[in-house]
CSV table of C-alpha atoms in Angstrom, one decimal:
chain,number,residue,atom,x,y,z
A,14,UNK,CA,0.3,-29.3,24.8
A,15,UNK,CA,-0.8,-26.4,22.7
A,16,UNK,CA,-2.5,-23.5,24.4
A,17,UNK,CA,-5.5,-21.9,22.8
A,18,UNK,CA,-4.3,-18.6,21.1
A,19,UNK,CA,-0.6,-19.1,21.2
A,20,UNK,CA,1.0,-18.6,18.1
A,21,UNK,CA,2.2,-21.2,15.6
A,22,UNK,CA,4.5,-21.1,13.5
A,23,UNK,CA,3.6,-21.7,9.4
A,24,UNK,CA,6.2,-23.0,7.4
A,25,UNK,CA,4.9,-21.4,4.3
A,26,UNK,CA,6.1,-18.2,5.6
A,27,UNK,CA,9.5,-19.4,6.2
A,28,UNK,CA,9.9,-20.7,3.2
A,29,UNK,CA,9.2,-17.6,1.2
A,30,UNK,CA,11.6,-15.4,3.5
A,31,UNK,CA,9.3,-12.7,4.2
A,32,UNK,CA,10.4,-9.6,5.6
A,33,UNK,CA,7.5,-7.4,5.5
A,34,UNK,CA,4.0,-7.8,7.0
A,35,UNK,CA,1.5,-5.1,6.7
A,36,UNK,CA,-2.6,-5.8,8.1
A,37,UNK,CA,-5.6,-3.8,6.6
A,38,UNK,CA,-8.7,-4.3,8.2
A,39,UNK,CA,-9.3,-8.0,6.9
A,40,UNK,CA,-6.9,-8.4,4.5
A,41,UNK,CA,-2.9,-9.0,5.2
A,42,UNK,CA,0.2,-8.5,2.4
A,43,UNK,CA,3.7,-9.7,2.6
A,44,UNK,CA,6.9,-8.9,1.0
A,45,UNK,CA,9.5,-11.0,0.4
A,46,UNK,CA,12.8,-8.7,-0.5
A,47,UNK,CA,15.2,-11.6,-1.2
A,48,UNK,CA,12.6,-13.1,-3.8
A,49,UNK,CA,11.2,-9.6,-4.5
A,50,UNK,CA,7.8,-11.1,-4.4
A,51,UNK,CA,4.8,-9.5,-2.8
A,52,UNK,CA,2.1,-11.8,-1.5
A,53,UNK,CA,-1.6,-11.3,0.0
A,54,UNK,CA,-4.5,-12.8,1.7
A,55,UNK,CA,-7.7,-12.4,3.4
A,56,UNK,CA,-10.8,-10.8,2.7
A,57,UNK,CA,-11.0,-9.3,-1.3
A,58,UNK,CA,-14.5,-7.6,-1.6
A,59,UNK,CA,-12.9,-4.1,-2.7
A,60,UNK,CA,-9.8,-5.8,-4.8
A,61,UNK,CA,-7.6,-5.0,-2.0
A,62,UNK,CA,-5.8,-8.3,-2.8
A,63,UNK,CA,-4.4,-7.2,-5.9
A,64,UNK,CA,-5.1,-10.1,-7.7
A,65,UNK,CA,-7.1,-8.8,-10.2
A,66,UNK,CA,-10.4,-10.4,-9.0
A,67,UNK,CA,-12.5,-10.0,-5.8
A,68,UNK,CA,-12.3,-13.4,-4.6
A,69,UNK,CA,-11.1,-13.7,-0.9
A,70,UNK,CA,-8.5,-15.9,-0.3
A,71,UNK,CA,-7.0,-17.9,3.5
A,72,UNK,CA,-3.5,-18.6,2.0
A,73,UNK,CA,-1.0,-16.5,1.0
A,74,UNK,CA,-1.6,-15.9,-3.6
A,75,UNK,CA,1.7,-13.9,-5.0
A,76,UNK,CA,0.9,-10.7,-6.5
A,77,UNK,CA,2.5,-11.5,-10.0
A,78,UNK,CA,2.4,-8.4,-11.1
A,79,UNK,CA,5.0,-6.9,-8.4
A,80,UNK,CA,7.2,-9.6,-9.1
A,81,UNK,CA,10.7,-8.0,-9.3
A,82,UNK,CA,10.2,-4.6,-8.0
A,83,UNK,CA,12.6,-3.5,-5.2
A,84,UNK,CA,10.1,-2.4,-2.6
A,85,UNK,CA,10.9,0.3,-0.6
A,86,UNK,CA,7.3,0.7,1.6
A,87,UNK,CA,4.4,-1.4,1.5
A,88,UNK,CA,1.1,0.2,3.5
A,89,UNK,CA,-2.5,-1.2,3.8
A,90,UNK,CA,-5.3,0.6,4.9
A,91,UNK,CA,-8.6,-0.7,5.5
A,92,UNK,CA,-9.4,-2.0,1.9
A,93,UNK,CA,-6.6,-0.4,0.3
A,94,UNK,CA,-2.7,-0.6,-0.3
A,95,UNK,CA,0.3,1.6,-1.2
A,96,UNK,CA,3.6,0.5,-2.5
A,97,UNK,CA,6.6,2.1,-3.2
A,98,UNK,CA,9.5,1.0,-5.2
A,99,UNK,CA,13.3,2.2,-4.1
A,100,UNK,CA,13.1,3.9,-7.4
A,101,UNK,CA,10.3,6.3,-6.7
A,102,UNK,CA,7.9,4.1,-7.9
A,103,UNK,CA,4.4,4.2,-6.6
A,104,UNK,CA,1.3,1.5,-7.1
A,105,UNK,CA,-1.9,1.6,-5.4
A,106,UNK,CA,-5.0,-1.0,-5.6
A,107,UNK,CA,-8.4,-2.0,-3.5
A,108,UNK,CA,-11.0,0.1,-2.3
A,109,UNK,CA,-11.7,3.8,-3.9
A,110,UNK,CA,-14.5,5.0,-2.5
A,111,UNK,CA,-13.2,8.2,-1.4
A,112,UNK,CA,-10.4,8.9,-4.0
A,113,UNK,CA,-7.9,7.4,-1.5
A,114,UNK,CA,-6.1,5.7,-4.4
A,115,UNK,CA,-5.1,9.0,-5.5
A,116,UNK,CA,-6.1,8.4,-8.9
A,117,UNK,CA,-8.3,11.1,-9.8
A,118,UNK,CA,-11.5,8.7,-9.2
A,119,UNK,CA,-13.1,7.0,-7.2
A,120,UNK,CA,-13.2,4.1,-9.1
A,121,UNK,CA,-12.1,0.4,-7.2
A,122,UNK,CA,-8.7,-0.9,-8.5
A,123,UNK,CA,-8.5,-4.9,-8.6
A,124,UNK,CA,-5.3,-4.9,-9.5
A,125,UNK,CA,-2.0,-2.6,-8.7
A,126,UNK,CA,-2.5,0.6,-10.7
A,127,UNK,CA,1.1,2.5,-11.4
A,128,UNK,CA,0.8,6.1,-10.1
A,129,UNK,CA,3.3,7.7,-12.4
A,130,UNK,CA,2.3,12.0,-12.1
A,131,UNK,CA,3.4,11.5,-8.6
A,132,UNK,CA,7.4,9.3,-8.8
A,133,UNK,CA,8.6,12.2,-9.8
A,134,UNK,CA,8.5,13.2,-6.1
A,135,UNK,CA,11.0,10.9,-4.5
A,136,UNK,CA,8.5,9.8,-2.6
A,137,UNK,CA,9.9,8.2,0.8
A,138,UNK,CA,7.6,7.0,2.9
A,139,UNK,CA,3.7,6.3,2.5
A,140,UNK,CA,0.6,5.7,5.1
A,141,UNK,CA,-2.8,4.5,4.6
A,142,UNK,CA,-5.8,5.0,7.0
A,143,UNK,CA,-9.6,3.7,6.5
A,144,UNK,CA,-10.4,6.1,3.7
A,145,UNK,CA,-7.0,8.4,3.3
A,146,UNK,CA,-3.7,8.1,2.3
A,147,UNK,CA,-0.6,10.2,2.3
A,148,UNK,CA,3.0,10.3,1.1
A,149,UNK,CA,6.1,12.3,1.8
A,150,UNK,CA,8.3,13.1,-0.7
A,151,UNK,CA,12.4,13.1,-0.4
A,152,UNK,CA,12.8,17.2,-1.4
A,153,UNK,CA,11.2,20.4,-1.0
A,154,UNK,CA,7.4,21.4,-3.1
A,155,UNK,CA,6.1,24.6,-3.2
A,156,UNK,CA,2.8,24.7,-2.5
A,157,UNK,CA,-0.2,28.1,-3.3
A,158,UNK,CA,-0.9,30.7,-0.6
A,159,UNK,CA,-3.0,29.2,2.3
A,160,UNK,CA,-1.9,25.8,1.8
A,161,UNK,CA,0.3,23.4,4.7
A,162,UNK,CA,3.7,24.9,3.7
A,163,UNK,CA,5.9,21.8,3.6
A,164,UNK,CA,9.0,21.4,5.8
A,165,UNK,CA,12.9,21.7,4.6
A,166,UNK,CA,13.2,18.2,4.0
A,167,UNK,CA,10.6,17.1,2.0
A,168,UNK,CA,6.7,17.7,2.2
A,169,UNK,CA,3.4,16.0,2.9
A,170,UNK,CA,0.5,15.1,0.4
A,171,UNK,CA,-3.0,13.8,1.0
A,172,UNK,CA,-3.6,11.4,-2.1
A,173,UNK,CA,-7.6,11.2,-1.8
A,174,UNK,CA,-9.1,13.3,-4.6
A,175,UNK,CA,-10.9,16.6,-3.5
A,176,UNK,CA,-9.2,16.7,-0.2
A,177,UNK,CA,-6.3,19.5,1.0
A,178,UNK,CA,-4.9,20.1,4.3
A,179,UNK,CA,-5.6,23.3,6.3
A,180,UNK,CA,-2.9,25.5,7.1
A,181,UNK,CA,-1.2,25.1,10.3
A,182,UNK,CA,-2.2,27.6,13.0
């Protein structure tokens, strides 16, 4: 007997060996590293599917165009994602409204848009929050007078367009 709210296992998810889950606020994306496949679901009003579309979707559609990357972090925020690649590579797609794409816009991405002014950063890790996003890079930036003055080993940047971080008191 199968009590309400337990979880059950899909075989679907087995079968594509996923190894990375990551939950926006209605939309979920998986990796696969063996297959080096990236997968996503759920709700798709802003594009944050990736699938080039903004239809919503209950099972699991491959992202074709991040078929063969070698992901190193995969972040959602609320209507928007952030992938990096193990080779400094950075994409970003969904919801824009505040510049948290980092583009320059704030125009909604249906698709995964390649962020190229920033992989030459080493960016390491990345984070996404309802309308921000940030990344760390692998070395030392300098940044002007006034600014956050970034650690020794590596530094912190805000992505959304038209917003810096106060200095530390």
């Amino acid at each position: 007997r199968r009590v309400h709210g337990s979880p059950v296992e899909n075989p679907y998810f087995r079968e594509k060996n996923i190894t990375h889950i990551s939950c926006g606020y209605q939309h979920v994306i998986l990796r696969s590293e063996k297959q080096k496949r990236v997968y996503a679901f759920g709700d798709n009003e802003y594009g944050q599917l990736g699938l080039n579309n903004f239809d919503s979707h209950n099972c699991p559609q491959e992202i074709e165009y991040l078929r063969g990357f070698n992901i190193a972090s995969l972040t959602t925020g609320r209507g928007h994602n952030i992938l990096l690649t193990k080779t400094s590579g950075i994409f970003v797609w969904g919801l824009n409204n505040q510049g948290q794409l980092g583009i320059g816009d704030t125009t909604t991405r249906p698709h995964p848009t390649r962020l190229v002014s920033l992989e030459a950063l080493g960016l390491r890790v990345s984070s996404a929050g309802y309308a921000s996003s940030f990344v760390w890079t692998g070395h030392e930036l300098e940044f002007p007078e006034n600014t956050y003055e970034p650690p020794k080993t590596g530094a912190l940047i805000p992505m959304n367009a038209n917003r810096n971080l106060d200095s530390p008191e």
